[in-house]
XYZ file of C-alpha atoms in Angstrom:
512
model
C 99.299 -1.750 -23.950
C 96.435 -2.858 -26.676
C 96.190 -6.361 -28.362
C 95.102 -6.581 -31.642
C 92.751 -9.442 -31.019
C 91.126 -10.212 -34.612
C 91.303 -8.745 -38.015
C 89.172 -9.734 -41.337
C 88.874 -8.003 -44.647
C 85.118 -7.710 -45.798
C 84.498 -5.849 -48.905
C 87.928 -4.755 -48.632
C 87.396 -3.129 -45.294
C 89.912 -3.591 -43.007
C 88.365 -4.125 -39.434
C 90.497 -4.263 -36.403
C 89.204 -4.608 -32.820
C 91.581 -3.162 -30.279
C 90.876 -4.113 -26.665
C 93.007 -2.116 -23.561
C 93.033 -5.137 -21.694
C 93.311 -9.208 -23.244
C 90.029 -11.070 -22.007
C 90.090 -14.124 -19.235
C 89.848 -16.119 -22.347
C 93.321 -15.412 -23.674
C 95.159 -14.480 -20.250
C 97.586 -17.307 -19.291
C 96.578 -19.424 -16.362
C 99.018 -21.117 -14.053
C 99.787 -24.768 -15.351
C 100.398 -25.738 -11.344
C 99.280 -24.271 -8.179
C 100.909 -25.585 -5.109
C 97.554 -24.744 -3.192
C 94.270 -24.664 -5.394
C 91.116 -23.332 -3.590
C 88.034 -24.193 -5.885
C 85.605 -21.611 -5.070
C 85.560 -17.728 -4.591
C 83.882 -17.300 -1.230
C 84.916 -17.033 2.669
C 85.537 -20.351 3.195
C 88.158 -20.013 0.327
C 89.501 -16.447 1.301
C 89.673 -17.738 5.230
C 91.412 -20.638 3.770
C 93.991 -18.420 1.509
C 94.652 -15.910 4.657
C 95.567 -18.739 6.747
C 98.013 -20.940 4.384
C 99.778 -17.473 3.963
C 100.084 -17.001 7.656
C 101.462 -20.548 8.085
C 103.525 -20.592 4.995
C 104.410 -16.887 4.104
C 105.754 -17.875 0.309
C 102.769 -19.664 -0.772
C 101.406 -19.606 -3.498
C 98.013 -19.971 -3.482
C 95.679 -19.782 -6.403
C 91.479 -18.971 -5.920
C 89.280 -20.170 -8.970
C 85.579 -18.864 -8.840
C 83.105 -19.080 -11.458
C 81.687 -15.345 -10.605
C 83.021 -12.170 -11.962
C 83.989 -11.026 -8.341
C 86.998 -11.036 -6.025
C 86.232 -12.851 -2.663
C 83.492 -10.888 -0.689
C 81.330 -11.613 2.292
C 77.527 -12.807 1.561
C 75.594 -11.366 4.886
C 75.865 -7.619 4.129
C 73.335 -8.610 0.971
C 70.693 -9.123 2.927
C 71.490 -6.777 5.757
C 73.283 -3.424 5.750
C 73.342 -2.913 2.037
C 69.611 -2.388 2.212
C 69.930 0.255 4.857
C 71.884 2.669 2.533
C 71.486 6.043 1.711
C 73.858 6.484 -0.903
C 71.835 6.041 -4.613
C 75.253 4.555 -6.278
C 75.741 1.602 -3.359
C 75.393 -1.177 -5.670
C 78.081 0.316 -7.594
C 80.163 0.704 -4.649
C 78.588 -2.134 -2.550
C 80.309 -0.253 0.361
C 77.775 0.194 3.628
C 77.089 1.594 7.120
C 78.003 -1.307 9.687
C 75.436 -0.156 12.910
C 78.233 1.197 14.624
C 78.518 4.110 11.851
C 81.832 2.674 10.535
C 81.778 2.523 6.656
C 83.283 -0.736 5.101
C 83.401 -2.557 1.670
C 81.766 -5.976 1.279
C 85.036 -7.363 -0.825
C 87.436 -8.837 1.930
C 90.378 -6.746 -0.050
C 91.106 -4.443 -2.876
C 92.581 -5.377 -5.813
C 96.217 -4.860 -5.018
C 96.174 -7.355 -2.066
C 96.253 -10.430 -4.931
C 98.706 -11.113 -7.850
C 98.158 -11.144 -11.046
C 97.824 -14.862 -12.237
C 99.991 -14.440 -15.456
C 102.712 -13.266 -12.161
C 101.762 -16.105 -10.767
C 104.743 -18.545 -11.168
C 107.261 -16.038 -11.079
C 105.771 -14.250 -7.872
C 108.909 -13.942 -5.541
C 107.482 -13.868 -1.884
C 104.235 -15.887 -3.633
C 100.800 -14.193 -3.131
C 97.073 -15.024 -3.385
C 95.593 -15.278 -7.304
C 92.439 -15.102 -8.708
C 90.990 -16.387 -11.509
C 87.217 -14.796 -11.593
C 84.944 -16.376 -14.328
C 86.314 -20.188 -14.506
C 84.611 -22.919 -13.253
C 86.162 -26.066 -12.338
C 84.345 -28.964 -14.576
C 86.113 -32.083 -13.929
C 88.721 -33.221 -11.298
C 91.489 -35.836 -11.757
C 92.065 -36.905 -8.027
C 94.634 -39.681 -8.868
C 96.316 -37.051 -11.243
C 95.940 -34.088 -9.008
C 94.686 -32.070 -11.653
C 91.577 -30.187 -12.418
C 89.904 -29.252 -16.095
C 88.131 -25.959 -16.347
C 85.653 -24.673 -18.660
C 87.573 -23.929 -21.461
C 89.116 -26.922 -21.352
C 92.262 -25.606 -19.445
C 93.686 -27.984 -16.776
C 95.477 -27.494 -13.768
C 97.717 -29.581 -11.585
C 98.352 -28.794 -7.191
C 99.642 -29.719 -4.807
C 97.102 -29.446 -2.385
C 93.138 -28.581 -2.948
C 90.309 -26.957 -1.157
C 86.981 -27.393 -2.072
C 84.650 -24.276 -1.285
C 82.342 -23.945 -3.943
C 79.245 -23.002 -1.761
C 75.775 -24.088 -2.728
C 72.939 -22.884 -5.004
C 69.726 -21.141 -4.212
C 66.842 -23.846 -4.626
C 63.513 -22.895 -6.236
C 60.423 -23.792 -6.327
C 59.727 -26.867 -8.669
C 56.072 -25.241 -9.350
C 58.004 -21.853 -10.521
C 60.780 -23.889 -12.642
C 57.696 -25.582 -14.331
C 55.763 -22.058 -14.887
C 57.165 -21.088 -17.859
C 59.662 -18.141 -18.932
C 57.718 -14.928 -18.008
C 57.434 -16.157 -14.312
C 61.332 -17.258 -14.216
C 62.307 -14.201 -15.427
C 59.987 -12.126 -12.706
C 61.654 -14.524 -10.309
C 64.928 -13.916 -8.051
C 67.062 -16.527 -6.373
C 68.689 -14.474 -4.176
C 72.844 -15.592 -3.375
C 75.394 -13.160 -5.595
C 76.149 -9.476 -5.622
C 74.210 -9.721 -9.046
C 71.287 -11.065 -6.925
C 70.777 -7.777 -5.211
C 72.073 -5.595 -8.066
C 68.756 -6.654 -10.104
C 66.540 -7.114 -6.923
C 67.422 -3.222 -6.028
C 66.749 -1.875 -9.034
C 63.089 -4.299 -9.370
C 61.769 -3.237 -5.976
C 62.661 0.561 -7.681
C 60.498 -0.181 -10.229
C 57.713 -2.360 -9.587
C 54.735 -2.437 -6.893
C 54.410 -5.374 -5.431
C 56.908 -8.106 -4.383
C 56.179 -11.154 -3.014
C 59.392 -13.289 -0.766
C 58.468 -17.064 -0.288
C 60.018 -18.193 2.491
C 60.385 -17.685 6.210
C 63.778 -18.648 7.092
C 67.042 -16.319 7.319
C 67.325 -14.870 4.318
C 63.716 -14.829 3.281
C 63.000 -12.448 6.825
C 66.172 -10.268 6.865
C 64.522 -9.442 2.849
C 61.414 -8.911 4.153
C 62.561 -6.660 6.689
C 64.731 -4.803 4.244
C 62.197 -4.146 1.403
C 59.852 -3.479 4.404
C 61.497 -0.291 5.513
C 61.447 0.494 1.616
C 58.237 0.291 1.116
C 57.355 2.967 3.831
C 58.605 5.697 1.602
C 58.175 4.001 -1.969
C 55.000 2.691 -1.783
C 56.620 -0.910 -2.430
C 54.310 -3.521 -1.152
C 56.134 -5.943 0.601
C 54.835 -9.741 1.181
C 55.815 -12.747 2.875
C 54.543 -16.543 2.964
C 56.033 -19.244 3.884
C 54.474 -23.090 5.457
C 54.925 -22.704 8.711
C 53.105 -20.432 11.393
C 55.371 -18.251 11.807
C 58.738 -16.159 10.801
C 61.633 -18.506 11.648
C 59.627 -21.221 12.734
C 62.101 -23.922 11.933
C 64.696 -22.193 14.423
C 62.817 -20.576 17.214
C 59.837 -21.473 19.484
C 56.607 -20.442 18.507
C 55.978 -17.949 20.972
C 59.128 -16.573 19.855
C 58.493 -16.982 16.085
C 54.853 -15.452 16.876
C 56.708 -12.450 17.897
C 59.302 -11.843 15.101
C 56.327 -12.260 13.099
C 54.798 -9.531 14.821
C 58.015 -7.405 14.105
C 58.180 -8.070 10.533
C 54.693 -6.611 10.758
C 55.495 -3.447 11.918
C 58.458 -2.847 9.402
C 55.605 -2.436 7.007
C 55.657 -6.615 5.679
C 52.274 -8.221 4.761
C 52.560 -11.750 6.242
C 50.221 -14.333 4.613
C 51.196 -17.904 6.675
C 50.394 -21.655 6.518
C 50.867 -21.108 2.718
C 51.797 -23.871 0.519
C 52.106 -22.794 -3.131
C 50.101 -24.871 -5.519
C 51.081 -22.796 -8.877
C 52.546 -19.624 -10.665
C 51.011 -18.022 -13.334
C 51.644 -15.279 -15.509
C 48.198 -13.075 -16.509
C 47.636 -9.848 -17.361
C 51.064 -8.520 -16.700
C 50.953 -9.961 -12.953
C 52.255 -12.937 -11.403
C 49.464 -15.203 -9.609
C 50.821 -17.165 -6.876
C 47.706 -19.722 -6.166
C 47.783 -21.733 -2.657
C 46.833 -25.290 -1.782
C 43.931 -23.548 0.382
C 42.584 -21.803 -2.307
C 44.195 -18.296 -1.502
C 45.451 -16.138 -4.717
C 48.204 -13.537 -4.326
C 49.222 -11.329 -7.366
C 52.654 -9.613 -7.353
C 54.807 -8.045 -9.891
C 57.449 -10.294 -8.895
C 59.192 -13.081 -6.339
C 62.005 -13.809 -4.338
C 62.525 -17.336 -3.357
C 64.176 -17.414 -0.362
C 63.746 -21.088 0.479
C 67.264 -23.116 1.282
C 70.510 -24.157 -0.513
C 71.634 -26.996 -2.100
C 75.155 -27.548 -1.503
C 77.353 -27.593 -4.912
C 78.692 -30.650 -5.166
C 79.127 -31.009 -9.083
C 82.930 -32.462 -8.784
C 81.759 -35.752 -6.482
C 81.343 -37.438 -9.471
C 84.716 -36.810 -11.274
C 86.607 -36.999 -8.302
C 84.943 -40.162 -6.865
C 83.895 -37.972 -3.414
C 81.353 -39.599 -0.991
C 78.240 -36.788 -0.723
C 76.600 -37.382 2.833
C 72.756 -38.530 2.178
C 71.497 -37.077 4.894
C 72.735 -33.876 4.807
C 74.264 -33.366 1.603
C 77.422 -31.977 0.807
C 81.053 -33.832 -0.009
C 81.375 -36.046 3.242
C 84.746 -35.299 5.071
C 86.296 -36.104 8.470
C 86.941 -33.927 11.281
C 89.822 -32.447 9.936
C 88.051 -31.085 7.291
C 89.539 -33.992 4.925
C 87.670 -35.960 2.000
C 91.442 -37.835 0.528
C 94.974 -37.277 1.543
C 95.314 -34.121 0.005
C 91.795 -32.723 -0.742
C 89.994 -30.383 2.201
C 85.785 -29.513 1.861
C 85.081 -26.203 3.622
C 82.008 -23.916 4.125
C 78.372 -25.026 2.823
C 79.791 -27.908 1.022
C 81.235 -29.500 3.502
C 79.429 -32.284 5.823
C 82.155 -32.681 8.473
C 82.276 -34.461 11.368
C 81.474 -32.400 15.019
C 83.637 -33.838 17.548
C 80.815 -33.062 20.381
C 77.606 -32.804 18.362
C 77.768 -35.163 15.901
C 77.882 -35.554 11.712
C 76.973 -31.533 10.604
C 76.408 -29.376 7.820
C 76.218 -25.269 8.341
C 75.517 -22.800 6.071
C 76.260 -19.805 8.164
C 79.302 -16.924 7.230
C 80.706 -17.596 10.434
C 81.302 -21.282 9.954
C 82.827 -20.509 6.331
C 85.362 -18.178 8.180
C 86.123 -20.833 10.811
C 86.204 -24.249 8.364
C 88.352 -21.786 5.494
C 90.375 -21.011 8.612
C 91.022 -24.690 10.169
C 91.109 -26.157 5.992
C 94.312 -23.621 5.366
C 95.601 -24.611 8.280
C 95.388 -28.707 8.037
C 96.405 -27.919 4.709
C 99.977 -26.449 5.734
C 100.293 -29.609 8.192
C 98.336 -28.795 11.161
C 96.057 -31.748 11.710
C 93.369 -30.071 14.041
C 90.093 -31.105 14.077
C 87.065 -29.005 13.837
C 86.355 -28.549 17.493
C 85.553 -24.585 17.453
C 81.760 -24.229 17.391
C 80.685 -21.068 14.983
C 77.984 -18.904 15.556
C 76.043 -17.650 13.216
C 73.744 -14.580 13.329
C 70.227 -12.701 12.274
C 69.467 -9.063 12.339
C 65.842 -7.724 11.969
C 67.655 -4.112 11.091
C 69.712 -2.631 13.463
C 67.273 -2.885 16.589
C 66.381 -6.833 16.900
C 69.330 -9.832 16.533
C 70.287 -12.562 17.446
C 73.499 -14.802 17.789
C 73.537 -18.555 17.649
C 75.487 -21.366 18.190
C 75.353 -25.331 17.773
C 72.097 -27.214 16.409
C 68.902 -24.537 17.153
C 65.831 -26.749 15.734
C 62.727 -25.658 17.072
C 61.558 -29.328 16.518
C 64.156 -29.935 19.953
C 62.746 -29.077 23.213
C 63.634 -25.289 24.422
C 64.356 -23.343 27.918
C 64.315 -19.856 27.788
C 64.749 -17.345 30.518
C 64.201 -13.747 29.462
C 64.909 -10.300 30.715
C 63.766 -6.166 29.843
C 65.806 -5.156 27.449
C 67.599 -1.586 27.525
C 68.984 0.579 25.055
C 72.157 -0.891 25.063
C 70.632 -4.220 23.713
C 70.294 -4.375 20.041
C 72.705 -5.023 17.197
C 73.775 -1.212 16.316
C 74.598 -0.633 19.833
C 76.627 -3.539 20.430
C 78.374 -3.078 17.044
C 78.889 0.128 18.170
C 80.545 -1.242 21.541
C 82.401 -3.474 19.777
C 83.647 -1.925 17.134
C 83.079 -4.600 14.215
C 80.063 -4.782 12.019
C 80.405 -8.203 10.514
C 79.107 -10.038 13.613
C 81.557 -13.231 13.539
C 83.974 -13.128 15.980
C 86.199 -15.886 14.366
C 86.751 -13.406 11.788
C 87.451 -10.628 13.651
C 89.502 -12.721 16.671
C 87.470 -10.372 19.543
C 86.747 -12.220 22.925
C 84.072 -11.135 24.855
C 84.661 -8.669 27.777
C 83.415 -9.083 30.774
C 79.869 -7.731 31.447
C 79.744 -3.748 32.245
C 76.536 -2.315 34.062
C 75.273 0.414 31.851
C 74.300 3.721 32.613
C 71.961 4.072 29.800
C 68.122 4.537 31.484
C 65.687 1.500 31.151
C 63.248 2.654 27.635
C 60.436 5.018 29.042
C 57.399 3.274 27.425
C 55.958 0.531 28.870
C 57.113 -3.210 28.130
C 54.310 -5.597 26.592
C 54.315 -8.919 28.960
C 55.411 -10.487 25.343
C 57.572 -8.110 24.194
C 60.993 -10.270 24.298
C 63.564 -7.798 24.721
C 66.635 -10.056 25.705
C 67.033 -13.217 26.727
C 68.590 -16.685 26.202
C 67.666 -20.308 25.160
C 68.544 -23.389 25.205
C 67.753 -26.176 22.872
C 67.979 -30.023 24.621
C 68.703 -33.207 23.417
C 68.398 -35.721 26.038
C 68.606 -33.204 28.510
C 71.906 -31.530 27.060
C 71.864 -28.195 25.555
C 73.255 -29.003 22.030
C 72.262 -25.236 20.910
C 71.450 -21.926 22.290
C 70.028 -18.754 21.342
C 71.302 -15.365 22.364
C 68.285 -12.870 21.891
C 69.537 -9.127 21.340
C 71.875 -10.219 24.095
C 75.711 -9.526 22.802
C 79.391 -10.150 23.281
C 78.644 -13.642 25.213
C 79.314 -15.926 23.142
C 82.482 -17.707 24.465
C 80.035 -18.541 27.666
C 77.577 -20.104 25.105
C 80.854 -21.992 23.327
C 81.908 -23.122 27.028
C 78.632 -24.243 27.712
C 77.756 -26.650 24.733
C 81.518 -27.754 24.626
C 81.326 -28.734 28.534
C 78.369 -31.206 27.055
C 76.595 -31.718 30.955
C 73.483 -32.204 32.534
C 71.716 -29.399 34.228
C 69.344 -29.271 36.962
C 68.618 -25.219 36.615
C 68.976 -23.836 33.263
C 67.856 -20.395 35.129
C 71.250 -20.606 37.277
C 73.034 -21.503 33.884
C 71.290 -18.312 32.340
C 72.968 -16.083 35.218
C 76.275 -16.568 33.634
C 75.029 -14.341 30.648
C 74.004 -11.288 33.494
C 70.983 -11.003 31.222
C 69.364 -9.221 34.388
C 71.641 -6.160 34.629
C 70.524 -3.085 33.587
């Protein structure tokens, strides 16, 4: 069916433009939604899944301010990369390790209603409204105010509306020609334009030595091996991850990111960006001078919290993020989840995680408290890093390389990376919240110990433990896999221990 959308007369032309399909602008939006979820990411879709499991008629509408349906973040910065089909960021479908293909959109199009169905839906459904963003919110009135002005009442609301990419305040001062050479990476768009730059440039420089910035570098590395791309990395600290892991460990990732082909320039502070001579000049506070063709700036996230205002929401100042109890509760009937929420740990204290796990697990437990549960957030998610498919890592609870750290370590085998143990497992997106698998017990492998020698440094597998006066409050699984319910057990249990190398046992780090 076509709309005729607008017709003028102009020099006694008659010009109509017929579209196939009306624009968001003119489709009707739902006046009420009995559950609104303000945000289009996990935390929301976790959230949707589980009011509909608790409440099979609801009606639950999803506003997000991107284009997209709900989709999960990690694969942007992990297996996309590691494609060899030329049209993936068309299809944005990818190779988990284990060799299983898989979409990075949680559903097709056909799971969710149409909005304009919305009210009439008969068994209710999940709706979508891409391309809105929520301005204002009338907490008293239980009613929201988009964009265009259009406002909608609920029930019930969710807050998931993520966080922003922060920058650089040296590179939002630079001028126009270095913002546009400059990605912030977060949305499928992100990578869409960073895919096709690294195609077309030389040189690209990622600031910061965190998460994302490494899992890039690594990435863009591998690229660069057959494309020429050079690939570099600086960040403050000494070392790759150097916030989260010990320096002997950090010293080593560094090391790795090496060897995928990454130039790593450390202990760099950036004093200013320039634009000259078509290249961007990164200068450093020690005098250093890098030029690139273009930057990534890989260096935290500031949780959205554009509605505390409106809606009169406390925003934690220490952490950021809309401050909420530990059922996942800012008011009577408004939930935070994901990023922006600063909730309250029942064992480890006030918190705020930006991990894809703890989305799935606070969406989860928000949908829930939502339909009447009251539960507070006791489950501690993991979260998890992959240096491509033959170095990861799984972690739980508060890893700060600031706390003190015991680590016992073991040779590592074939079996112990993240493409076999995907491949063991079965699941790619490494989060077993989402994908409800318990660890099995421990099976000795037959695989043969790796023929060349092991460096005396060379990590392969091993765990640690992060203390806070004397209690291990996190803990680090290093290429070790399917063990995280002991490290859950072990942080929940909250005791003292004389022997962390007796504690380490229960992981059977030592078997072949």
């Amino acid at each position: 069916l076509s709309y005729c959308l607008n017709s003028y007369n102009d020099n006694m032309k008659l010009f109509i433009f017929v579209l196939d399909s009306i624009p968001a602008s003119l489709k009707k939006i739902p006046s009420h939604a009995p559950y609104l979820l303000i945000g289009g990411g996990t935390a929301s879709f976790a959230a949707a899944r589980s009011i509909r499991a608790r409440d099979p008629g609801a009606r639950v509408l999803i506003v997000t301010d991107e284009p997209d349906l709900p989709y999960m973040r990690p694969p942007l910065s992990k297996e996309l990369w590691f494609s060899d089909d030329p049209t993936v960021t068309e299809t944005l479908r990818f190779k988990q390790w284990n060799g299983k293909e898989r979409s990075i959109y949680f559903q097709p199009p056909s799971f969710y209603i149409n909005p304009e169905e919305f009210d009439s839906a008969e068994n209710g459904g999940v709706a979508v409204l891409t391309d809105k963003k929520v301005v204002h919110m009338d907490v008293r009135g239980n009613k929201v105010k988009l964009d265009d002005d259009t406002e909608i009442s609920y029930d019930k609301c969710l807050i998931a509306t993520g966080g922003v990419p922060r920058n650089l305040q040296v590179i939002e001062r630079a001028g126009e020609e270095v913002i546009r050479r400059t990605t912030l990476f977060r949305k499928i768009e992100d990578f869409k334009s960073l895919d096709k730059a690294s195609r077309n440039i030389k040189s690209i420089t990622i600031i910061g030595g965190g998460f994302l910035g490494s899992e890039l570098a690594c990435a863009l590395g591998r690229r660069c091996k057959t494309s020429g791309l050079e690939v570099l990395q600086m960040f403050p600290e000494k070392g790759n991850m150097g916030k989260v892991l010990p320096e002997y460990l950090s010293n080593w990732t560094t090391e790795k990111v090496k060897r995928e082909g990454v130039k790593i320039i450390s202990e760099a502070l950036v004093k200013s960006v320039t634009y000259k001579d078509d290249k961007l000049e990164i200068q450093l506070k020690d005098g250093r001078l890098v030029k690139t063709d273009h930057i990534v700036a890989a260096v935290g996230l500031e949780p959205n919290v554009d509605l505390a205002k409106s809606a009169g929401l406390e925003v934690d100042s220490d952490f950021g993020g809309y401050r909420v109890n530990a059922e996942l509760q800012a008011r009577s009937n408004i939930w935070v989840a994901g990023d922006a929420a600063c909730f309250y740990d029942i064992r480890l204290g006030r918190r705020r995680v930006e991990h894809h796990d703890h989305a799935v697990v606070s969406g989860r437990l928000a949908g829930e408290n939502m339909t009447g549960a009251s539960k507070p957030y006791w489950h501690q998610s993991m979260f998890w890093s992959d240096l491509g498919p033959d170095v990861g890592y799984e972690a739980i609870g508060i890893v700060d390389s600031s706390l003190p750290t015991v680590a016992v370590f073991a040779k590592a085998t074939a079996k112990d990376t993240p493409k076999a143990a995907t491949e063991k497992s079965g699941t790619g997106i490494r989060s077993e919240s989402e994908t409800e698998d318990t660890a099995t017990s421990p099976v000795v492998s037959a695989t043969p110990a790796p023929s060349e020698q092991q460096h005396k440094d060379d990590y392969g597998k091993g765990v640690i433990f992060y203390l806070r006066d004397k209690v291990v409050v996190g803990i680090i699984l290093w290429n070790v896999f399917n063990r995280m319910p002991i490290a859950r057990k072990i942080i929940k249990d909250g005791e003292e221990h004389a022997d962390l190398n007796e504690v380490a046992k229960l992981f059977n780090i030592h078997e072949d």
